[in-house]
Short mmCIF file of N, CA and C in Angstrom, two decimals:
data_model
loop_
_atom_site.label_atom_id
_atom_site.label_comp_id
_atom_site.label_asym_id
_atom_site.label_seq_id
_atom_site.Cartn_x
_atom_site.Cartn_y
_atom_site.Cartn_z
N MET A 109 -19.15 -7.60 -36.67
CA MET A 109 -19.34 -8.70 -35.64
C MET A 109 -20.12 -8.01 -34.57
N THR A 110 -21.16 -8.30 -33.88
CA THR A 110 -21.46 -8.27 -32.81
C THR A 110 -21.01 -8.30 -31.40
N ALA A 111 -21.52 -7.15 -30.30
CA ALA A 111 -21.19 -7.92 -28.88
C ALA A 111 -20.67 -8.87 -28.44
N GLN A 112 -21.82 -10.09 -28.92
CA GLN A 112 -21.93 -11.02 -28.61
C GLN A 112 -20.93 -12.36 -29.33
N GLN A 113 -20.55 -11.57 -30.27
CA GLN A 113 -19.71 -12.62 -30.98
C GLN A 113 -17.96 -11.80 -30.34
N THR A 114 -18.02 -10.90 -30.35
CA THR A 114 -17.07 -10.44 -30.09
C THR A 114 -16.48 -11.21 -28.00
N LEU A 115 -17.30 -11.18 -27.59
CA LEU A 115 -17.06 -12.21 -26.14
C LEU A 115 -16.79 -12.91 -26.27
N ALA A 116 -17.71 -14.11 -27.32
CA ALA A 116 -17.27 -15.46 -27.34
C ALA A 116 -15.95 -15.00 -27.60
N VAL A 117 -15.07 -14.85 -28.80
CA VAL A 117 -14.06 -15.02 -29.17
C VAL A 117 -13.18 -14.55 -28.11
N ARG A 118 -13.36 -13.93 -27.27
CA ARG A 118 -12.24 -14.03 -26.99
C ARG A 118 -12.43 -14.32 -25.12
N PRO A 119 -10.75 -14.60 -25.54
CA PRO A 119 -11.00 -15.76 -23.82
C PRO A 119 -11.27 -15.25 -22.43
N PRO A 120 -12.10 -16.14 -21.63
CA PRO A 120 -12.14 -15.78 -20.30
C PRO A 120 -11.11 -15.27 -19.43
N ALA A 121 -11.28 -14.21 -18.79
CA ALA A 121 -10.41 -13.93 -17.78
C ALA A 121 -9.93 -15.49 -16.90
N THR A 122 -8.69 -15.95 -16.45
CA THR A 122 -8.03 -16.57 -15.34
C THR A 122 -7.58 -16.19 -14.53
N TRP A 123 -7.37 -16.89 -13.63
CA TRP A 123 -7.00 -16.73 -12.38
C TRP A 123 -5.80 -16.24 -12.61
N PRO A 124 -4.41 -17.18 -13.45
CA PRO A 124 -3.24 -16.36 -13.71
C PRO A 124 -3.42 -15.13 -14.04
N MET A 125 -3.88 -14.35 -14.78
CA MET A 125 -3.94 -12.64 -15.57
C MET A 125 -4.52 -12.35 -14.49
N TRP A 126 -5.52 -12.28 -13.26
CA TRP A 126 -6.05 -12.04 -12.00
C TRP A 126 -4.67 -11.82 -11.70
N ALA A 127 -4.12 -12.75 -10.94
CA ALA A 127 -3.03 -13.06 -10.24
C ALA A 127 -1.83 -11.49 -10.71
N LEU A 128 -1.85 -11.74 -11.81
CA LEU A 128 -0.63 -10.57 -12.90
C LEU A 128 -1.23 -8.96 -12.16
N LYS A 129 -2.58 -9.24 -12.04
CA LYS A 129 -2.90 -7.70 -12.41
C LYS A 129 -2.97 -7.61 -10.88
N VAL A 130 -2.62 -8.00 -9.99
CA VAL A 130 -1.77 -7.98 -8.68
C VAL A 130 -0.76 -7.30 -8.47
N VAL A 131 0.26 -8.59 -9.52
CA VAL A 131 1.73 -8.34 -8.26
C VAL A 131 2.12 -7.88 -9.31
N ALA A 132 1.29 -7.00 -10.97
CA ALA A 132 2.34 -6.12 -11.75
C ALA A 132 2.35 -4.70 -10.95
N PRO A 133 0.99 -4.68 -10.45
CA PRO A 133 0.93 -2.94 -9.53
C PRO A 133 2.09 -3.29 -8.24
N LEU A 134 1.66 -4.51 -7.29
CA LEU A 134 2.92 -4.57 -6.48
C LEU A 134 4.52 -4.36 -6.60
N HIS A 135 4.87 -4.82 -7.83
CA HIS A 135 6.00 -5.01 -8.47
C HIS A 135 6.43 -3.19 -8.28
N VAL A 136 5.72 -2.05 -8.92
CA VAL A 136 5.82 -1.43 -9.36
C VAL A 136 6.02 -0.76 -7.46
N VAL A 137 4.80 -0.58 -6.98
CA VAL A 137 4.71 -0.18 -5.52
C VAL A 137 6.66 -0.84 -4.81
N ALA A 138 7.09 -1.81 -4.77
CA ALA A 138 7.90 -2.04 -4.91
C ALA A 138 9.17 -1.28 -5.25
N LEU A 139 9.24 -0.68 -6.51
CA LEU A 139 9.87 -0.71 -7.61
C LEU A 139 10.04 1.29 -6.57
N LEU A 140 8.79 1.70 -6.36
CA LEU A 140 8.87 2.91 -5.81
C LEU A 140 9.18 3.07 -4.42
N PHE A 141 9.28 1.93 -3.34
CA PHE A 141 9.39 2.12 -2.24
C PHE A 141 11.46 1.91 -2.45
N GLN A 142 11.70 1.05 -3.09
CA GLN A 142 13.11 1.03 -3.21
C GLN A 142 13.63 2.17 -3.56
N ALA A 143 12.76 3.52 -4.36
CA ALA A 143 13.77 4.28 -4.72
C ALA A 143 13.17 5.22 -3.49
N VAL A 144 12.19 5.48 -3.00
CA VAL A 144 12.54 5.80 -1.10
C VAL A 144 13.42 5.59 -0.47
N ALA A 145 13.63 4.26 0.04
CA ALA A 145 14.77 3.63 0.47
C ALA A 145 16.38 4.13 0.63
N ALA A 146 15.96 4.26 -1.05
CA ALA A 146 17.46 5.03 -1.56
C ALA A 146 17.77 6.13 -0.72
N GLY A 147 16.72 7.15 -0.82
CA GLY A 147 16.87 8.55 -0.32
C GLY A 147 16.84 8.24 1.50
N LEU A 148 16.46 7.88 1.42
CA LEU A 148 16.90 7.67 3.20
C LEU A 148 17.66 7.09 2.96
N LEU A 149 19.00 6.03 2.70
CA LEU A 149 20.03 5.59 2.43
C LEU A 149 20.73 6.84 2.74
N LEU A 150 20.30 7.86 1.93
CA LEU A 150 21.68 8.74 2.09
C LEU A 150 21.36 10.05 3.45
N SER A 151 19.96 9.60 3.69
CA SER A 151 19.28 10.69 4.66
C SER A 151 19.49 10.63 6.53
N THR A 152 19.82 9.27 5.92
CA THR A 152 19.37 8.34 7.79
C THR A 152 20.78 7.39 8.45
N PRO A 153 20.96 7.06 9.45
CA PRO A 153 22.13 5.91 9.49
C PRO A 153 21.42 4.84 9.26
N GLY A 154 19.72 4.17 9.30
CA GLY A 154 19.58 3.00 9.14
C GLY A 154 19.03 3.14 7.56
N GLY A 155 19.55 3.66 6.94
CA GLY A 155 18.96 3.91 5.36
C GLY A 155 19.23 2.27 4.69
N ARG A 156 20.40 2.03 4.93
CA ARG A 156 21.22 1.38 4.09
C ARG A 156 20.35 -0.36 4.66
N ALA A 157 20.42 -0.43 5.43
CA ALA A 157 19.51 -1.69 6.03
C ALA A 157 17.84 -1.65 5.61
N LEU A 158 17.45 -0.58 5.37
CA LEU A 158 16.58 -0.71 4.73
C LEU A 158 16.24 -1.32 3.45
N HIS A 159 17.39 -0.15 2.38
CA HIS A 159 17.37 -0.23 1.44
C HIS A 159 18.22 -1.38 0.53
N MET A 160 18.21 -2.39 1.78
CA MET A 160 18.61 -3.71 1.41
C MET A 160 17.33 -4.24 1.35
N THR A 161 16.62 -4.02 2.68
CA THR A 161 15.52 -5.52 2.58
C THR A 161 14.56 -5.25 1.95
N THR A 162 14.47 -3.72 1.33
CA THR A 162 13.48 -4.09 0.44
C THR A 162 14.10 -4.06 -1.54
N ALA A 163 15.39 -3.96 -1.05
CA ALA A 163 16.09 -4.68 -2.19
C ALA A 163 15.54 -6.31 -2.68
N VAL A 164 15.83 -7.16 -1.36
CA VAL A 164 15.18 -8.49 -1.38
C VAL A 164 14.10 -8.81 -1.08
N ALA A 165 13.11 -8.50 -0.84
CA ALA A 165 11.72 -8.37 -1.08
C ALA A 165 11.39 -7.52 -2.24
N LEU A 166 11.87 -6.72 -3.26
CA LEU A 166 11.78 -6.02 -4.86
C LEU A 166 12.18 -7.93 -5.68
N LEU A 167 13.40 -8.39 -4.90
CA LEU A 167 13.68 -9.67 -5.81
C LEU A 167 12.59 -10.92 -5.61
N VAL A 168 11.89 -11.13 -4.36
CA VAL A 168 10.54 -11.82 -4.41
C VAL A 168 9.81 -11.73 -5.45
N ILE A 169 9.46 -10.16 -4.98
CA ILE A 169 8.72 -9.92 -5.92
C ILE A 169 8.74 -10.20 -7.33
N GLY A 170 9.68 -9.99 -7.71
CA GLY A 170 10.60 -9.81 -9.31
C GLY A 170 10.30 -11.52 -10.01
N ILE A 171 10.24 -12.80 -8.54
CA ILE A 171 10.58 -14.05 -9.56
C ILE A 171 9.06 -14.52 -9.71
N VAL A 172 8.04 -13.94 -7.97
CA VAL A 172 6.74 -13.84 -8.83
C VAL A 172 6.16 -13.56 -9.58
N HIS A 173 6.88 -12.33 -9.92
CA HIS A 173 6.28 -11.68 -11.67
C HIS A 173 6.43 -12.93 -12.25
N VAL A 174 7.78 -13.06 -12.90
CA VAL A 174 7.97 -13.54 -14.18
C VAL A 174 7.03 -14.97 -13.63
N VAL A 175 6.91 -16.13 -12.75
CA VAL A 175 6.24 -17.12 -12.43
C VAL A 175 4.75 -16.66 -12.78
N VAL A 176 4.05 -15.76 -12.47
CA VAL A 176 2.62 -15.75 -13.24
C VAL A 176 3.18 -15.46 -14.26
N ALA A 177 3.60 -14.55 -14.87
CA ALA A 177 3.81 -14.27 -16.01
C ALA A 177 3.85 -15.29 -16.77
N ILE A 178 4.39 -16.53 -16.64
CA ILE A 178 4.66 -17.43 -17.45
C ILE A 178 3.62 -18.29 -16.97
N LEU A 179 2.87 -18.28 -15.86
CA LEU A 179 1.56 -18.92 -15.42
C LEU A 179 0.73 -19.00 -16.68
N VAL A 180 0.71 -17.23 -16.75
CA VAL A 180 -0.54 -16.70 -17.75
C VAL A 180 -0.39 -16.89 -19.22
N ARG A 181 1.24 -17.64 -19.81
CA ARG A 181 1.10 -17.88 -20.89
C ARG A 181 0.61 -19.84 -21.19
N TRP A 182 1.35 -20.49 -20.44
CA TRP A 182 0.73 -21.37 -20.62
C TRP A 182 -0.53 -22.92 -20.26
N PRO A 183 -1.12 -22.40 -19.18
CA PRO A 183 -2.02 -23.11 -18.12
C PRO A 183 -2.89 -22.13 -18.89
N GLY A 184 -3.06 -20.84 -18.39
CA GLY A 184 -3.67 -19.58 -19.18
C GLY A 184 -4.41 -19.21 -20.67
N GLY A 185 -3.54 -19.98 -21.58
CA GLY A 185 -3.84 -19.87 -22.30
C GLY A 185 -3.72 -18.44 -23.31
N GLU A 186 -3.13 -17.27 -22.72
CA GLU A 186 -2.67 -16.49 -23.06
C GLU A 186 -2.14 -15.98 -23.99
N LYS A 187 -1.10 -14.77 -24.69
CA LYS A 187 -0.31 -14.74 -25.66
C LYS A 187 0.74 -14.27 -24.40
N ALA A 188 2.59 -14.44 -24.81
CA ALA A 188 3.71 -14.91 -24.32
C ALA A 188 4.04 -13.33 -24.28
N THR A 189 3.34 -12.45 -23.69
CA THR A 189 3.87 -10.81 -24.27
C THR A 189 4.51 -10.29 -22.40
N PHE A 190 3.74 -10.92 -21.60
CA PHE A 190 4.51 -10.21 -20.14
C PHE A 190 5.71 -10.99 -19.65
N ILE A 191 5.76 -12.06 -20.33
CA ILE A 191 6.91 -12.91 -20.10
C ILE A 191 8.42 -12.30 -20.12
N LEU A 192 8.19 -11.83 -21.15
CA LEU A 192 9.91 -10.93 -21.72
C LEU A 192 9.98 -9.95 -20.50
N PRO A 193 9.21 -8.69 -20.38
CA PRO A 193 9.02 -7.58 -19.46
C PRO A 193 9.55 -8.04 -17.89
N ALA A 194 8.81 -9.63 -17.61
CA ALA A 194 8.72 -9.29 -16.21
C ALA A 194 10.25 -10.13 -16.34
N GLY A 195 10.46 -11.04 -17.03
CA GLY A 195 12.17 -11.44 -17.09
C GLY A 195 13.32 -10.31 -16.73
N ILE A 196 13.29 -9.22 -18.01
CA ILE A 196 14.24 -8.12 -17.93
C ILE A 196 14.08 -7.36 -16.28
N LEU A 197 13.07 -7.73 -16.34
CA LEU A 197 13.00 -6.62 -14.77
C LEU A 197 13.40 -7.17 -13.61
N LEU A 198 13.09 -8.71 -13.94
CA LEU A 198 14.32 -9.38 -12.45
C LEU A 198 15.30 -9.70 -13.00
N VAL A 199 16.00 -9.76 -14.18
CA VAL A 199 17.49 -9.80 -14.55
C VAL A 199 18.17 -8.64 -13.86
N ALA A 200 17.30 -7.46 -14.32
CA ALA A 200 18.09 -5.79 -14.01
C ALA A 200 17.45 -5.80 -12.74
N THR A 201 16.90 -6.59 -11.57
CA THR A 201 16.93 -6.42 -10.10
C THR A 201 18.36 -7.18 -9.86
N VAL A 202 18.76 -7.61 -10.35
CA VAL A 202 20.04 -8.71 -9.85
C VAL A 202 21.54 -8.38 -9.89
N VAL A 203 21.07 -7.15 -10.88
CA VAL A 203 22.48 -6.25 -12.00
C VAL A 203 22.27 -5.22 -10.84
N GLN A 204 20.93 -4.53 -10.07
CA GLN A 204 21.02 -3.75 -10.01
C GLN A 204 21.57 -3.55 -8.64
N ALA A 205 21.51 -5.37 -7.69
CA ALA A 205 22.09 -5.86 -6.54
C ALA A 205 23.45 -5.54 -6.65
N ILE A 206 24.50 -6.29 -7.76
CA ILE A 206 25.40 -6.49 -7.83
C ILE A 206 26.70 -4.93 -7.93
N LEU A 207 25.64 -3.83 -8.73
CA LEU A 207 25.80 -2.56 -8.77
C LEU A 207 26.37 -1.76 -7.39
N GLY A 208 24.52 -2.12 -6.61
CA GLY A 208 24.97 -1.67 -5.47
C GLY A 208 25.87 -2.24 -4.25
N VAL A 209 26.03 -3.13 -4.48
CA VAL A 209 26.98 -4.27 -3.71
C VAL A 209 28.48 -3.52 -3.93
N ALA A 210 28.90 -3.33 -5.10
CA ALA A 210 29.71 -2.98 -5.77
C ALA A 210 30.07 -1.52 -5.57
N GLY A 211 28.77 -0.37 -5.27
CA GLY A 211 29.26 1.14 -5.08
C GLY A 211 29.42 1.71 -6.19
N LEU A 212 28.60 1.13 -7.32
CA LEU A 212 28.40 1.85 -8.59
C LEU A 212 27.93 2.73 -9.09
N LYS A 213 27.54 3.65 -8.14
CA LYS A 213 26.26 4.32 -8.07
C LYS A 213 25.88 4.99 -9.93
N VAL A 214 27.04 5.37 -10.16
CA VAL A 214 26.39 5.83 -11.46
C VAL A 214 26.03 5.13 -12.74
N LEU A 215 26.20 4.21 -12.25
CA LEU A 215 25.53 2.61 -12.80
C LEU A 215 23.90 2.62 -12.64
N HIS A 216 24.19 2.46 -10.92
CA HIS A 216 23.34 2.05 -10.33
C HIS A 216 21.69 3.05 -9.88
N VAL A 217 22.21 4.33 -10.16
CA VAL A 217 20.77 5.12 -10.12
C VAL A 217 20.36 4.77 -11.40
N PRO A 218 20.76 5.33 -12.93
CA PRO A 218 19.99 5.06 -13.90
C PRO A 218 19.55 3.76 -13.76
N LEU A 219 19.74 2.62 -14.16
CA LEU A 219 19.13 1.26 -13.86
C LEU A 219 18.01 1.56 -13.49
N GLY A 220 18.09 1.90 -12.12
CA GLY A 220 16.99 2.33 -11.35
C GLY A 220 15.79 2.86 -11.72
N VAL A 221 15.78 4.26 -12.35
CA VAL A 221 15.49 4.92 -12.98
C VAL A 221 14.31 4.34 -14.64
N LEU A 222 15.22 3.27 -14.89
CA LEU A 222 14.91 2.09 -16.18
C LEU A 222 14.33 1.53 -15.70
N MET A 223 14.45 0.91 -14.58
CA MET A 223 13.53 -0.41 -13.87
C MET A 223 12.20 0.19 -13.51
N PHE A 224 11.97 1.53 -13.11
CA PHE A 224 10.85 2.01 -12.52
C PHE A 224 9.85 2.23 -14.27
N HIS A 225 11.00 2.57 -15.19
CA HIS A 225 10.02 2.74 -16.08
C HIS A 225 9.23 1.07 -16.57
N GLY A 226 10.28 1.10 -16.97
CA GLY A 226 9.88 -0.68 -17.19
C GLY A 226 8.94 -1.33 -16.59
N GLY A 227 8.84 -0.89 -15.35
CA GLY A 227 7.68 -1.71 -14.50
C GLY A 227 6.53 -0.52 -14.79
N VAL A 228 6.23 0.11 -14.74
CA VAL A 228 5.18 1.36 -15.49
C VAL A 228 4.62 0.48 -16.75
N GLU A 229 5.88 0.82 -17.58
CA GLU A 229 5.52 0.05 -18.89
C GLU A 229 4.40 -1.25 -18.67
N GLN A 230 5.03 -2.21 -18.08
CA GLN A 230 4.33 -3.67 -17.77
C GLN A 230 3.50 -3.40 -16.75
N LEU A 231 2.86 -2.23 -16.11
CA LEU A 231 1.66 -2.30 -15.19
C LEU A 231 0.43 -1.64 -16.46
N ASN A 232 1.09 -1.08 -17.16
CA ASN A 232 0.17 -0.24 -18.51
C ASN A 232 -0.58 -1.46 -19.24
N ARG A 233 0.94 -2.20 -19.68
CA ARG A 233 0.10 -3.18 -20.58
C ARG A 233 -0.75 -4.45 -20.05
N VAL A 234 -0.46 -5.08 -18.71
CA VAL A 234 -1.33 -5.83 -17.74
C VAL A 234 -2.44 -4.96 -17.90
N MET A 235 -3.07 -3.89 -17.12
CA MET A 235 -3.87 -3.73 -16.60
C MET A 235 -4.88 -2.77 -18.02
N ALA A 236 -4.23 -2.92 -19.23
CA ALA A 236 -4.60 -3.04 -20.54
C ALA A 236 -5.98 -4.48 -21.14
N ARG A 237 -4.90 -5.04 -20.19
CA ARG A 237 -5.74 -6.64 -21.08
C ARG A 237 -7.03 -7.10 -20.10
N GLN A 238 -7.47 -7.20 -21.09
CA GLN A 238 -8.69 -7.58 -20.58
C GLN A 238 -9.19 -8.53 -19.97
#
């Protein structure tokens, strides 16, 4: 197969894929900032408000991530490989909020670490896509 045939077979990059390439790194940065805010929660009096505010921002970014992943699949014509990880991250964010409000740090902290790992894995998949 020649290079021209390969380019002809590959679908053109669509705007939803470009949007996903913006949202996925933003999601990972938000997850990282949430961990920083958790550290501030432990060390400063206003840390709780910052941690809760960044949690809301993370939830909004998670919703946008899922919507864009769906748009990559249906109007964009790509495979559905990005929808499930985005959905899992969104569900994990909701569970994180519930665990945090309940004060279950023994589950809240490890789940946060797993979420960051999942976000990085999703980012790797998205950025590897042409």
